[in-house]
Tab-separated table of C-alpha atoms in Angstrom:
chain	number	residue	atom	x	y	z
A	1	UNK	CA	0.000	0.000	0.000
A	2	UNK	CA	1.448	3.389	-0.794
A	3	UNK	CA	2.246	5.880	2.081
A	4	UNK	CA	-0.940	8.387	0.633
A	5	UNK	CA	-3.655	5.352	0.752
A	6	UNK	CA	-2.465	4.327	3.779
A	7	UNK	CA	-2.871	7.545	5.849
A	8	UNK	CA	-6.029	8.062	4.415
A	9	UNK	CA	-7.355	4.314	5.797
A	10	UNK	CA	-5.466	5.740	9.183
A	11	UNK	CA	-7.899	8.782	8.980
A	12	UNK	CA	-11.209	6.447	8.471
A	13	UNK	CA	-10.024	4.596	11.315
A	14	UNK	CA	-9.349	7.140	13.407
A	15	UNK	CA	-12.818	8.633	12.628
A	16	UNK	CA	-14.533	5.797	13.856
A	17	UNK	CA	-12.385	5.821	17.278
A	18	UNK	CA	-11.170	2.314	16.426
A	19	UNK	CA	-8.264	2.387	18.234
A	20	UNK	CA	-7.641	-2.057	17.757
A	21	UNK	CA	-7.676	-1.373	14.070
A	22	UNK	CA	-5.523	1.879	13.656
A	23	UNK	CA	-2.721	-0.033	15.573
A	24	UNK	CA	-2.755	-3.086	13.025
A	25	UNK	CA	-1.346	-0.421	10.787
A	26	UNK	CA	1.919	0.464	12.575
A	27	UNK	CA	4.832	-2.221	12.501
A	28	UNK	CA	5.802	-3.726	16.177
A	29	UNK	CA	8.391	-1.327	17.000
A	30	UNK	CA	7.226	1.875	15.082
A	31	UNK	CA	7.514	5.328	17.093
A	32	UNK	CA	4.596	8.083	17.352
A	33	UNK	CA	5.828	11.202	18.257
A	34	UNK	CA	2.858	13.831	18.473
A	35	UNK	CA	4.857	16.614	19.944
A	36	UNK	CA	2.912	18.060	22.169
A	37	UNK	CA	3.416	14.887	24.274
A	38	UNK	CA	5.911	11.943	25.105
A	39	UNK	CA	7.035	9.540	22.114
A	40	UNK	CA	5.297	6.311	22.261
A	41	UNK	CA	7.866	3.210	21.371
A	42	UNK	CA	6.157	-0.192	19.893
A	43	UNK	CA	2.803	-0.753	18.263
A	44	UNK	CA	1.075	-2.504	21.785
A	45	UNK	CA	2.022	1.311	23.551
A	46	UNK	CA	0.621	2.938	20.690
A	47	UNK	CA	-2.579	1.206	20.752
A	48	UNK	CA	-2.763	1.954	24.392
A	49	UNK	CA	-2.402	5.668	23.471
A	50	UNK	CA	-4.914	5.713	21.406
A	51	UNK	CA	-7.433	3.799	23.497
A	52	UNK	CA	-6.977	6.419	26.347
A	53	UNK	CA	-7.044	9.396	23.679
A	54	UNK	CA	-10.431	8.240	22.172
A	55	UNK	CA	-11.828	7.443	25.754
A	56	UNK	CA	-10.797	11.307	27.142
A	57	UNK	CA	-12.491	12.965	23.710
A	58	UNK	CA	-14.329	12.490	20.930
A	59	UNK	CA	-11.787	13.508	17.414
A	60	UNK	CA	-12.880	13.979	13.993
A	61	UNK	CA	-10.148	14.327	11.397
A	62	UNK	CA	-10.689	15.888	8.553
A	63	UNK	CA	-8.148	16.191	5.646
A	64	UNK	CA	-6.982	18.984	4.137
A	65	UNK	CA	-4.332	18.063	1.932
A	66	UNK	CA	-2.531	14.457	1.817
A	67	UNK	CA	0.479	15.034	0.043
A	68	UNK	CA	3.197	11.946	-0.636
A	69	UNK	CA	6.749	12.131	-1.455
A	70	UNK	CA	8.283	7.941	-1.826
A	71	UNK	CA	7.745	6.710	1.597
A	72	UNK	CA	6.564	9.956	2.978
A	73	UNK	CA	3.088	10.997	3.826
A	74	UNK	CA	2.317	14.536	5.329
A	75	UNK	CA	-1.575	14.975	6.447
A	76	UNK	CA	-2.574	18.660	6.979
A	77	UNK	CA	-5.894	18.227	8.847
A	78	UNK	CA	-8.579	20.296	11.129
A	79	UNK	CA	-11.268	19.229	13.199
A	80	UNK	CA	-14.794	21.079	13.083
A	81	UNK	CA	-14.185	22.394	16.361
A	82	UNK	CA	-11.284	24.837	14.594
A	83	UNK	CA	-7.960	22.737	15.597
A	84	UNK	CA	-6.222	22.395	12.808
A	85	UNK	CA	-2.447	20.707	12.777
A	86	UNK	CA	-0.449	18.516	10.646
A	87	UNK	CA	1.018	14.712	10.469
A	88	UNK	CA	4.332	12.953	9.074
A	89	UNK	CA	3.819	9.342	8.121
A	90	UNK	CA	6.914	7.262	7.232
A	91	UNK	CA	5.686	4.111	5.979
A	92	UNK	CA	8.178	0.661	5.237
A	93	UNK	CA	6.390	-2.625	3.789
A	94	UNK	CA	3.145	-1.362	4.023
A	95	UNK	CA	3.023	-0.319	7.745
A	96	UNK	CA	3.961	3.155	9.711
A	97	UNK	CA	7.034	2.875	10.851
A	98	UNK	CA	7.302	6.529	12.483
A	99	UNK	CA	4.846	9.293	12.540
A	100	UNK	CA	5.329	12.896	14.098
A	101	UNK	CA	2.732	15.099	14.854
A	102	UNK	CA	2.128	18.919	15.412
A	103	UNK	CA	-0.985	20.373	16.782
A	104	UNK	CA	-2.091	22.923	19.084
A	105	UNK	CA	-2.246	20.831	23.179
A	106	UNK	CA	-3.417	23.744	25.078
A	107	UNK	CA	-6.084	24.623	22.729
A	108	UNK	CA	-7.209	21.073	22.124
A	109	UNK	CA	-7.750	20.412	26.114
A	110	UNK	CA	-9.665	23.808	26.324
A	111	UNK	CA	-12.029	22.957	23.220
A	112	UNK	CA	-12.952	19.825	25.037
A	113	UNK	CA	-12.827	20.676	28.712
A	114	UNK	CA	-9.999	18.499	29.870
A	115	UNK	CA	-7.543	19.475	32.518
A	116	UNK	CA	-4.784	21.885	31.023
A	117	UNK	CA	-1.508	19.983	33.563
A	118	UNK	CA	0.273	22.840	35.621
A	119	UNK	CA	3.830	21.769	35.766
């Protein structure tokens, strides 16, 4: 599967809050680095992190622009409660081997009323 198709079944998945069946699309030991938070190591701690980030709030993605350069996928997204951000997808065999993320954490813990951490 080429890096473009594959972030868009990412997005589908992550629109229905599937977080089983978005994991099945990183390799075992792929990293996720959203930078607004800790880098998750190996696909069983990413599926973790995105079980507890669907339980805490309800995300819609919706793309903007997919754009794909050989391996590369970059996903410039909003949501339609005015976040908007932006996601690197490096994808080997098939699979996500490493994706980085940029968003906006403050603004996305106001918009849904989660606790903004003090230290």
């Amino acid at each position: 599967m080429e890096a473009k198709d594959l972030v868009k079944k990412w997005v589908d998945l992550f629109n229905e809050g599937n977080a089983e069946k978005i994991a099945e699309l990183y390799h075992t030991d792929a990293v996720n680095h959203q930078v607004a938070n800790d880098v998750v190591v190996g696909k069983s701690n990413i599926l973790e992190m995105f079980k507890n980030e669907f339980a805490a709030a309800e995300m819609v993605c919706i793309v903007e622009n997919i754009f794909e350069d050989g391996q590369w996928a970059i996903l410039e997204w909003k949501d339609p409660l005015g976040l908007r951000g932006c996601g690197f997808f490096l994808v080997e065999d098939g699979k996500i081997k490493m994706q980085r993320g940029y968003w906006d954490k403050l603004s996305f813990l106001r918009m849904h009323h989660l606790p903004i951490p003090r230290d």
